[in-house]
Amino acid sequence: MRCTISTLHDEYARQLERRHRAGTFFAGFCSISTWSSVLVLAVLLGAVSWQAGDTISWRFLTSYDSRNAENAGVLAGLLGSIWLIGLTALFCVPIGVGAAIYLEEYAKPTWFTRMIQLNISNLAGVPSIVYGILGFTAFVRMFGIAKEAYRLNLGFTTVNFTLPFGRSLLAGALTMTLLSLPVVIIAAQEALRAVPPSIRHAAYALGATRWQTIRHQVLPAALPGILTGVILAMSRALGETAPLAVVGAATYITFAPGKIDSLADLAANPGGLLQAPFDGFTVLPMQIYNWVMLPRAGFRQVTAAGIVVLLLVLFLMNGIAIFIRQRFQQKIRW
Amino acid sequence: MLFSSNARGAGRWALSVCVLALGFTGCEKVDSNSAPSGSTTEAGSSETMDATPSTIVIDGSSTVYPISQAIAEVFHEQHEHVEITVTQSGTGGGMKKFVVNELDICDASRPIKQEEIDKCAEHGIEFLELEVAIDGLSVVVNPQNDWVECITIAELKKIWAPDSKVTKWSEVNPAWPDEPIALYGADTDSGTFEYFTEVVNGKAKASRTEYTYNSDDNLLVQGVADGKYSLGYFGYGYYAENKDKLKALSIKKDDSSECVAPTPETIEMGTYAPMARPLFIYINKAALKRSEVADFAKFYLTEEGQKLVTDQAFVRLPADKLAAMQERLAEALK
């Protein structure tokens, strides 16, 4: 068979076209993947917002739950969720980041640290209900010790609490801390690992101690990544219902943690902020779950409105975190 | 108890932490014998400290939840200083907490079991049982169903028995259409399931397994409303709220009895047998000594309280029963 220049050229052109087609196809596939998830989210948001209709109002945000759909509000769940996430972050971030720094910067790679590492990875996949049962045993009941009530007099306020913690916000937050820790630790480790070793070497070469290197070079560089992990963990905690149901979050509650449900309350009773962790509580997903189950048709709207509020809180949290992350990212100059 | 020796140690430990951390302030143990979880404030001394009563903690049946929620809401409106939490863990779940002194009141959709009574005795808990309302289990079909108005318990058993092979309406009664029957029922953790299987199949929790079950009764309502050849059962409240979408069947107990439809009257009078069941609250007698708990319990049995029962689509107690319950409570309060 004779092979002319022109047939070779044709063959090449055909193959080139095929390769271009494959490229276009792949790009199309990727963009469809993106847009379909955006579309699903948009449909979900649209449908829920449409269902919620005019239920979302200032009244809805500032009233407690009610037997009548038109009076039902989300205040107890909203404040409960904010408290819970706040306390969880307070416990989870120092412990999680501390553990990650230890594992990445200090610990020698022995079989023991490798085992810890493996266990943390496994814990990240444990179903949340298991943490609920653990939290119930460890914090709500404290392995069955007899319950005692205490009153702590701080001069300007008194704090009433019990040991074990009972079905309190604190027990819930500690349970959520256990649940969030593996995710935070793993994300923080990844972020620390992504800091180039040359940065550490340079710091040591200039005479910085290990603590100075971590404090001034490694941590700032890893912070955006750490924050991403924290946001993911907190977002997951915000939507959890099952472990909190086990720990004993209430369905209906007539008060907010610390009896503070307005700025006026806060001004009149700042000591309530210290009392709050020991009070009973409910959270947004618990309220939504309860509304779904109620027989009255009016609660369909209330449910949708509750979901919109939960999503708004989630967006707000993520927004703040992205803002913080970008501020830190801009500061890094090597 | 296994951990009782540790309890005092833990208490002393907490006390010393209080004192160490805040040398100039005070931390004292509060007598908590009569205070379940959450109620840390001046527990056990309500006569002298009426200005700050403790939280009333309620948990238990999800069937009774709407009643307790409504009672709690209105009671809180009238007594603003009394805070209340209502949770739903199911009758069994609530009882587990009730028997270890974690609750003031336990909602129940069945009478307390002997083993639960034994546990109460073991933990030194005395309780008072009150009937507060009646629920009528409704057997429902699609409104387009024109072949059946009344169903006998025997026919129901034919459909729902554990070894039932019924897949078509005609297999139950030859006069009924030769069409597949779609079954909807309560999920196996609920008191509703326990009661229905007991009445129909003669043994609690004995039921055929191939049917659609869900703990969200609204999905069952939807299922029956969507299919012409469907049949389902759930609490009267869910039928009452969806009368336009469902048709309730009359129940014929045996050959000698008449067909009785579920209405508030037949359920209250007890003629809607055997599908009507009493709903209970169990009150911790130690908690009943607190004036707010006593007032709260009384409120269930007032005219206003019974009106709330009706509003929540349950059936109020008949007059003689109500009087008997009021007397039982008054006796316990002496």
XYZ file of C-alpha atoms in Angstrom:
668
model
C 0.000 0.000 0.000
C 1.251 3.409 -0.899
C 1.333 6.104 1.642
C 1.122 9.623 0.285
C 1.634 12.848 2.181
C -1.994 13.743 1.742
C -3.363 10.501 3.216
C -1.003 10.852 6.171
C -2.248 14.373 6.607
C -5.872 13.235 6.466
C -5.189 10.534 9.032
C -3.546 13.077 11.330
C -6.417 15.529 10.949
C -8.929 12.817 11.801
C -7.039 11.829 14.898
C -6.632 15.419 15.950
C -10.333 15.958 15.558
C -11.023 12.862 17.665
C -8.693 14.094 20.373
C -10.344 17.483 20.358
C -13.756 15.811 20.576
C -12.594 13.865 23.651
C -11.369 17.113 25.207
C -14.632 18.915 24.527
C -16.598 15.962 25.851
C -14.600 15.922 29.084
C -14.986 19.658 29.593
C -18.728 19.308 28.954
C -18.986 16.467 31.460
C -17.222 18.537 34.107
C -19.400 21.559 33.547
C -22.565 19.435 33.631
C -21.402 17.959 36.943
C -20.990 21.431 38.371
C -24.201 22.849 37.016
C -26.330 19.858 37.972
C -25.316 20.191 41.618
C -25.953 23.926 41.469
C -29.299 23.226 39.819
C -30.319 20.714 42.487
C -29.425 23.227 45.189
C -31.334 25.975 43.384
C -34.419 23.761 42.987
C -34.237 22.777 46.656
C -33.866 26.359 47.816
C -36.570 27.555 45.445
C -39.040 24.867 46.475
C -38.421 25.303 50.193
C -38.553 29.100 50.032
C -41.720 28.931 47.958
C -43.295 26.555 50.476
C -42.197 28.691 53.372
C -43.947 31.627 51.722
C -44.557 34.474 54.118
C -44.055 32.344 57.226
C -40.535 33.668 57.572
C -40.954 36.925 59.376
C -39.521 38.754 62.321
C -42.250 37.114 64.425
C -41.147 33.644 63.290
C -37.572 34.394 64.308
C -38.486 35.856 67.683
C -41.187 33.520 69.006
C -41.054 30.161 70.683
C -42.687 27.033 69.291
C -46.450 26.736 69.588
C -49.265 24.225 69.164
C -50.726 26.558 66.535
C -48.822 26.756 63.276
C -49.458 30.483 62.916
C -47.817 31.218 66.287
C -44.960 28.746 65.992
C -41.506 30.251 65.951
C -37.941 29.135 65.760
C -36.362 31.219 68.523
C -35.556 28.399 70.963
C -33.934 26.296 68.250
C -32.055 29.222 66.729
C -30.528 30.346 70.022
C -29.919 26.741 71.050
C -28.059 26.014 67.807
C -25.962 29.167 68.070
C -25.022 28.308 71.665
C -24.288 24.715 70.792
C -22.070 25.552 67.817
C -20.327 28.308 69.746
C -19.490 26.035 72.680
C -18.529 23.178 70.371
C -16.101 25.415 68.469
C -14.723 26.676 71.767
C -13.863 23.137 72.892
C -13.120 21.617 69.535
C -10.726 24.108 67.950
C -8.017 24.210 70.639
C -8.104 20.457 71.218
C -8.288 19.574 67.528
C -5.594 21.976 66.372
C -3.427 21.082 69.338
C -3.653 17.395 68.527
C -2.873 18.053 64.862
C 0.178 20.160 65.718
C 1.417 17.484 68.080
C 1.007 14.738 65.496
C 2.564 16.744 62.660
C 5.247 18.803 64.365
C 6.279 17.040 67.565
C 5.411 13.351 67.545
C 7.973 10.898 66.216
C 6.551 8.414 63.729
C 6.413 5.373 65.986
C 3.918 2.538 65.739
C 2.005 4.232 68.534
C 1.486 7.535 66.715
C 0.648 5.617 63.558
C -2.019 3.783 65.512
C -3.435 7.044 66.867
C -3.461 8.346 63.309
C -5.330 5.306 62.040
C -7.866 5.553 64.855
C -8.561 9.207 64.164
C -9.220 8.409 60.509
C -11.567 5.617 61.534
C -13.375 7.802 64.061
C -14.168 10.313 61.319
C -16.372 7.677 59.728
C -18.240 6.523 62.834
C -22.011 7.190 62.613
C -23.099 10.166 64.674
C -25.578 8.163 66.761
C -22.648 6.285 68.286
C -21.234 9.575 69.534
C -24.676 10.330 70.921
C -24.639 7.164 73.000
C -21.072 7.852 74.105
C -21.942 11.433 75.067
C -25.004 10.227 76.950
C -22.921 7.821 79.029
C -19.938 10.104 79.550
C -21.494 13.538 80.026
C -25.223 13.187 80.705
C -24.927 10.291 83.152
C -21.159 10.319 83.867
C -21.161 6.531 84.085
C -23.980 6.516 86.578
C -22.657 8.555 89.500
C -25.416 9.924 91.706
C -26.698 13.314 90.695
C -25.847 16.297 92.876
C -26.845 19.902 92.379
C -24.422 22.733 93.086
C -24.708 26.466 93.354
C -21.658 28.527 92.484
C -21.670 32.062 93.842
C -19.531 34.393 91.746
C -20.461 37.575 93.537
C -22.293 39.205 90.637
C -24.259 36.108 89.741
C -24.917 32.552 90.808
C -24.566 29.587 88.513
C -26.588 26.472 89.187
C -25.296 23.232 87.796
C -25.400 19.521 88.389
C -22.869 16.744 88.251
C -23.293 14.742 86.074
C -24.267 17.420 83.579
C -27.700 15.940 82.785
C -29.487 16.931 79.610
C -27.734 20.273 79.387
C -26.297 22.357 76.591
C -22.836 21.574 77.928
C -23.390 17.819 77.598
C -24.639 18.408 74.043
C -21.668 20.596 73.144
C -19.159 18.099 74.558
C -20.817 15.312 72.560
C -20.634 17.440 69.424
C -16.977 18.133 70.221
C -16.234 14.412 70.175
C -18.090 14.119 66.887
C -16.273 17.038 65.261
C -12.769 16.387 66.569
C -11.624 13.751 64.021
C -12.659 15.951 61.091
C -10.921 18.986 62.577
C -7.753 17.057 63.410
C -7.466 15.492 59.964
C -8.100 18.775 58.158
C -5.617 20.610 60.387
C -2.995 17.911 59.783
C -3.447 18.204 56.023
C -3.080 21.955 56.274
C 0.082 21.701 58.388
C 1.544 19.135 56.021
C 0.944 21.478 53.077
C 3.265 24.098 54.594
C 6.569 23.603 52.702
C 9.382 22.158 54.903
C 11.665 24.849 53.487
C 9.731 27.420 55.510
C 10.470 25.541 58.724
C 14.126 25.062 57.733
C 14.493 28.736 56.981
C 13.042 29.655 60.364
C 15.355 27.231 62.179
C 18.314 28.541 60.165
C 17.550 32.028 61.407
C 17.653 30.781 64.974
C 13.946 30.498 65.700
C 12.916 27.947 68.293
C 10.455 25.241 67.436
C 7.667 27.122 69.220
C 8.541 30.344 67.374
C 8.568 28.511 64.064
C 5.158 26.994 64.690
C 3.667 30.155 66.146
C 4.927 32.636 63.530
C 5.413 30.607 60.359
C 3.635 27.262 60.269
C 0.346 28.127 61.980
C -0.389 31.330 60.017
C 0.353 29.506 56.779
C -1.873 26.582 57.721
C -4.696 28.660 59.147
C -6.849 28.891 55.987
C -6.809 25.119 55.649
C -7.510 24.609 59.342
C -10.446 26.995 59.132
C -11.897 25.062 56.198
C -11.847 21.918 58.308
C -13.441 23.712 61.241
C -16.195 25.101 59.012
C -16.938 21.664 57.595
C -17.071 20.122 61.051
C -19.239 22.883 62.498
C -21.620 22.760 59.522
C -22.032 19.044 60.098
C -22.620 19.613 63.806
C -25.231 22.264 63.027
C -27.328 19.776 61.071
C -27.060 16.854 63.491
C -30.213 15.609 65.183
C -29.675 11.987 66.156
C -26.881 12.337 68.755
C -28.617 15.309 70.363
C -31.872 13.387 70.607
C -29.971 10.711 72.523
C -28.261 13.275 74.724
C -31.711 14.647 75.523
C -32.260 17.862 73.608
C -35.853 18.860 74.271
C -38.500 19.085 71.569
C -40.491 21.870 73.165
C -38.936 24.333 75.550
C -40.294 27.512 77.070
C -36.985 29.293 77.546
C -33.683 30.053 75.851
C -30.313 29.041 77.346
C -29.509 31.303 80.291
C -33.038 32.728 79.993
C -31.592 35.223 77.511
C -33.710 35.657 74.402
C -33.280 39.372 73.723
C -30.702 42.097 74.136
C -32.777 43.513 76.987
C -32.466 40.194 78.819
C -28.746 40.212 78.208
C -28.403 43.689 79.680
C -30.582 42.828 82.679
C -28.989 39.464 83.359
C -25.460 39.125 81.941
C -24.827 36.308 84.416
C -27.206 34.220 82.318
C -24.354 33.761 79.850
C -22.581 31.670 82.471
C -25.742 29.797 83.405
C -26.613 28.965 79.794
C -24.284 25.954 79.335
C -26.052 24.186 82.201
C -29.596 24.778 80.933
C -31.806 22.505 78.882
C -31.948 23.261 75.166
C -33.267 22.405 71.746
C -31.703 22.935 68.297
C -33.016 23.886 64.854
C -32.923 20.392 63.303
C -34.819 18.949 66.294
C -37.564 21.531 65.851
C -37.743 20.903 62.107
C -37.914 17.143 62.653
C -40.724 17.617 65.141
C -42.703 19.882 62.809
C -42.449 17.360 59.960
C -44.132 14.751 62.137
C -47.068 16.878 63.296
C -50.444 16.077 61.717
C -51.608 19.622 61.010
C -51.236 20.871 57.445
C -50.222 24.339 58.648
C -46.960 22.929 59.940
C -45.764 22.091 56.388
C -45.134 25.824 55.900
C -43.538 26.141 59.310
C -41.243 23.204 58.491
C -40.146 24.837 55.255
C -39.553 28.119 57.032
C -37.463 26.318 59.657
C -35.364 24.736 56.920
C -34.790 28.120 55.301
C -33.632 29.539 58.636
C -31.261 26.580 59.127
C -29.814 27.091 55.634
C -29.439 30.826 56.248
C -27.507 30.157 59.468
C -25.316 27.729 57.540
C -24.659 30.253 54.753
C -23.931 32.959 57.291
C -21.456 30.729 59.146
C -19.708 29.762 55.923
C -19.678 33.376 54.769
C -17.981 34.572 57.935
C -15.459 31.738 57.758
C -14.613 32.447 54.107
C -14.158 36.107 54.973
C -11.762 35.271 57.804
C -9.931 32.754 55.644
C -9.330 35.279 52.890
C -8.039 37.876 55.301
C -5.460 35.406 56.582
C -4.555 34.220 53.115
C -3.716 37.753 52.019
C -1.291 38.121 54.884
C 0.906 35.248 53.773
C 3.917 36.478 51.787
C 6.928 34.253 51.326
C -25.257 0.929 93.276
C -22.091 0.195 91.462
C -20.749 3.717 91.418
C -22.156 5.027 94.633
C -18.784 5.017 96.323
C -17.378 7.187 93.554
C -20.235 9.617 93.772
C -19.152 11.209 96.978
C -15.588 11.448 95.704
C -16.689 13.193 92.541
C -18.819 15.543 94.578
C -15.939 16.502 96.832
C -13.743 16.959 93.788
C -16.221 19.347 92.181
C -16.569 21.227 95.419
C -12.845 21.695 95.805
C -12.519 22.892 92.200
C -15.174 25.473 92.888
C -13.392 26.671 95.976
C -9.922 26.626 94.443
C -10.871 28.452 91.294
C -12.791 31.159 93.051
C -11.432 31.466 96.534
C -13.381 34.549 97.437
C -16.715 33.252 96.213
C -18.966 30.472 97.401
C -19.961 27.150 96.012
C -22.444 25.005 97.828
C -24.147 21.734 97.340
C -27.879 21.968 96.881
C -30.228 19.325 98.232
C -31.312 17.633 95.040
C -33.261 14.663 96.294
C -36.425 15.714 94.572
C -34.864 17.431 91.594
C -34.485 15.614 88.301
C -32.178 16.868 85.578
C -32.282 20.494 84.661
C -34.035 21.528 87.825
C -31.059 22.830 89.715
C -32.645 25.875 91.209
C -33.740 25.706 94.827
C -34.935 22.192 94.275
C -36.627 20.481 97.147
C -37.358 23.685 98.982
C -40.096 25.089 96.827
C -42.204 26.241 99.771
C -39.645 28.785 100.814
C -38.228 29.603 97.402
C -41.351 29.949 95.300
C -40.017 32.932 93.393
C -37.616 30.777 91.372
C -39.199 27.394 90.783
C -37.364 24.701 88.916
C -37.910 23.567 85.380
C -40.597 20.928 84.847
C -39.008 18.129 82.807
C -41.306 15.972 80.658
C -40.371 13.158 78.276
C -41.958 10.061 76.774
C -44.512 9.010 74.174
C -44.568 10.869 70.875
C -48.311 10.165 70.671
C -48.952 12.057 73.905
C -46.416 14.780 72.998
C -48.910 17.144 71.293
C -51.084 17.089 74.433
C -48.234 17.789 76.845
C -46.828 20.433 74.500
C -50.170 22.280 74.355
C -50.656 21.995 78.126
C -47.097 23.251 78.698
C -47.539 26.172 76.324
C -50.760 27.433 77.893
C -49.537 26.748 81.442
C -46.394 28.765 80.729
C -48.489 31.631 79.378
C -50.383 31.680 82.678
C -47.352 31.096 84.938
C -44.513 32.870 83.182
C -41.910 32.033 85.805
C -42.406 28.279 85.410
C -40.159 26.890 82.679
C -40.986 23.581 81.016
C -39.225 21.229 78.610
C -41.095 18.533 76.689
C -39.179 15.844 74.813
C -40.343 12.783 72.867
C -38.316 9.599 73.235
C -41.197 7.159 72.930
C -42.977 5.584 75.895
C -40.180 3.052 76.470
C -37.416 5.647 76.116
C -39.168 8.015 78.493
C -39.713 5.265 81.071
C -36.004 4.418 81.049
C -35.298 7.966 82.220
C -38.308 8.110 84.535
C -37.233 5.082 86.563
C -33.820 6.621 87.338
C -35.308 9.889 88.582
C -34.432 12.043 85.574
C -37.977 13.194 84.836
C -40.814 14.926 86.628
C -43.447 13.546 84.274
C -43.375 10.702 81.748
C -45.896 10.638 78.888
C -47.074 7.137 78.027
C -49.329 5.659 75.360
C -49.549 2.366 77.282
C -49.716 1.464 80.982
C -46.406 1.135 82.825
C -44.892 -2.366 82.635
C -44.116 -4.533 85.647
C -40.369 -4.413 84.988
C -40.540 -0.617 84.933
C -42.446 -0.631 88.237
C -39.713 -2.845 89.694
C -37.004 -0.441 88.537
C -38.883 2.463 90.130
C -38.982 0.573 93.412
C -35.278 -0.191 93.088
C -34.462 3.515 92.761
C -36.939 4.516 95.467
C -39.280 6.285 93.086
C -42.963 6.523 93.808
C -45.217 7.556 90.976
C -48.790 8.579 90.284
C -50.576 7.345 87.160
C -53.153 9.631 85.532
C -55.217 9.051 82.410
C -55.382 12.343 80.555
C -56.978 11.560 77.179
C -58.129 8.810 74.828
C -56.868 8.007 71.352
C -58.814 5.994 68.788
C -56.710 4.017 66.362
C -58.201 4.623 62.934
C -58.208 2.113 60.096
C -58.365 4.140 56.906
C -58.760 3.588 53.168
C -58.774 5.801 50.095
C -61.947 7.935 49.645
C -62.454 6.278 46.230
C -62.825 2.933 47.957
C -66.565 2.164 47.572
C -66.584 -1.521 48.481
C -65.920 -1.439 52.195
C -67.473 0.664 54.959
C -67.029 -1.603 57.932
C -64.316 -4.123 58.676
C -64.249 -6.838 61.317
C -61.337 -7.539 63.597
C -61.205 -11.020 62.043
C -60.760 -9.493 58.579
C -58.075 -7.173 59.888
C -56.325 -10.148 61.410
C -56.469 -11.957 58.076
C -54.640 -8.992 56.531
C -52.162 -8.178 59.310
C -51.361 -11.554 60.901
C -47.632 -12.413 60.988
C -48.187 -15.339 58.567
C -50.645 -13.470 56.344
C -50.356 -14.250 52.647
C -53.010 -11.723 51.633
C -51.920 -9.622 48.668
C -55.291 -8.832 47.093
C -58.526 -7.378 48.454
C -60.453 -10.368 47.065
C -58.460 -12.744 49.247
C -59.921 -11.138 52.362
C -63.488 -11.051 51.116
C -64.537 -12.473 47.712
C -66.950 -9.576 47.238
C -64.052 -7.119 47.184
C -62.099 -6.301 44.005
C -59.399 -8.545 42.641
C -56.764 -5.845 43.037
C -53.480 -5.746 45.002
C -53.846 -4.262 48.472
C -51.282 -1.639 49.494
C -50.684 -1.635 53.249
C -49.449 1.238 55.416
C -48.821 1.028 59.154
C -46.935 2.285 62.173
C -43.232 1.605 62.535
C -42.244 -1.139 64.933
C -40.879 1.123 67.697
C -44.130 2.931 68.334
C -46.765 2.343 70.977
C -49.312 2.516 68.155
C -47.778 -0.570 66.547
C -47.739 -2.375 69.880
C -51.365 -1.577 70.580
C -52.693 -2.372 67.102
C -50.926 -5.729 66.894
C -52.105 -6.635 70.391
C -55.733 -5.896 69.542
C -55.769 -7.367 66.046
C -53.324 -10.257 66.247
C -53.657 -10.975 69.953
C -49.951 -10.484 70.620
C -48.063 -7.212 70.893
C -45.520 -6.634 68.111
C -46.670 -9.684 66.111
C -47.336 -8.429 62.614
C -46.753 -9.203 58.974
C -43.658 -7.407 57.807
C -44.277 -6.706 54.143
C -46.041 -3.343 54.341
C -44.963 0.285 54.163
C -44.059 1.570 57.594
C -42.764 4.907 58.728
C -42.451 6.779 61.989
C -43.687 9.848 60.125
C -47.447 9.300 60.061
C -47.848 12.057 57.485
C -46.156 9.801 54.938
C -48.652 7.052 55.753
C -51.517 9.518 55.261
C -50.017 10.488 51.911
C -49.624 6.856 50.880
C -53.244 5.959 51.611
C -54.502 9.180 50.023
C -52.577 8.477 46.805
C -53.613 4.872 46.116
C -57.142 3.680 45.456
C -56.424 0.171 46.767
C -54.553 1.099 49.930
C -55.320 0.501 53.595
C -53.525 1.866 56.647
C -53.801 2.547 60.376
C -52.632 5.335 62.674
C -53.781 7.559 65.545
C -57.143 9.337 65.308
C -55.474 12.752 65.144
C -53.935 12.051 61.765
C -57.314 10.981 60.386
C -59.088 13.974 61.923
C -56.637 16.390 60.286
C -56.957 14.731 56.853
C -60.660 13.854 56.603
C -60.820 15.200 53.045
C -58.117 12.780 51.867
C -59.059 9.651 53.819
C -62.022 7.455 54.634
C -62.108 5.862 58.087
C -63.620 2.389 58.321
C -66.084 1.386 60.998
C -64.878 -1.420 63.204
C -66.915 -4.531 64.008
C -65.478 -6.243 67.041
C -67.142 -9.640 66.548
C -70.235 -11.182 65.017
C -72.484 -10.078 67.854
C -71.412 -6.434 67.831
C -72.275 -3.569 65.544
C -70.119 -1.493 63.208
C -68.803 1.561 65.042
C -67.146 4.489 63.288
C -64.334 6.425 65.015
C -65.815 9.715 66.191
C -65.009 11.714 69.310
C -68.321 10.511 70.788
C -67.841 6.783 70.186
C -64.251 6.934 71.398
C -65.199 8.883 74.533
C -68.122 6.578 75.335
C -65.975 3.506 74.858
C -68.172 2.004 72.135
C -65.337 2.285 69.580
C -63.908 -0.858 71.064
C -61.361 -2.322 71.022
C -59.498 0.330 69.033
C -59.728 3.130 71.633
C -56.831 3.345 74.070
C -56.185 5.545 77.100
C -53.178 7.895 77.171
C -51.335 8.382 80.446
C -48.964 10.633 82.299
C -46.809 9.249 85.110
C -45.761 11.773 87.726
C -42.823 11.379 90.062
C -44.385 11.767 93.532
C -41.319 13.515 94.913
C -41.607 16.101 92.132
C -45.318 16.428 92.831
C -44.386 18.065 96.150
C -43.181 21.082 94.186
C -46.146 23.404 93.874
C -45.565 24.148 90.187
C -45.564 20.450 89.285
C -48.761 19.928 91.274
C -50.434 22.860 89.514
C -49.204 21.594 86.172
C -50.622 18.115 86.765
C -53.953 19.584 87.852
C -54.082 21.586 84.638
C -54.354 18.429 82.495
C -57.605 17.597 84.280
C -59.256 21.020 84.168
C -61.953 21.952 81.659
C -59.376 24.126 79.879
C -56.851 21.301 79.784
C -59.380 18.839 78.373
C -60.366 21.428 75.775
C -56.706 21.485 74.658
C -56.845 17.684 74.374
C -59.782 18.048 71.978
C -58.056 20.841 70.059
C -55.073 18.558 69.475
C -57.437 16.043 67.821
C -57.555 13.601 70.708
C -60.632 12.618 72.665
C -61.268 14.002 76.143
C -61.898 11.827 79.166
C -65.531 10.950 79.899
C -66.951 12.873 82.864
C -66.830 10.035 85.393
C -63.263 9.113 84.453
C -62.199 12.743 84.718
C -63.717 13.023 88.180
C -61.971 9.814 89.249
C -58.617 11.128 88.015
C -59.113 14.486 89.745
C -59.849 12.624 92.946
C -56.769 10.420 92.533
C -54.585 13.509 92.110
C -56.179 15.323 95.048
C -55.600 12.227 97.183
C -51.917 12.163 96.219
C -51.502 15.863 97.012
C -52.809 15.521 100.556
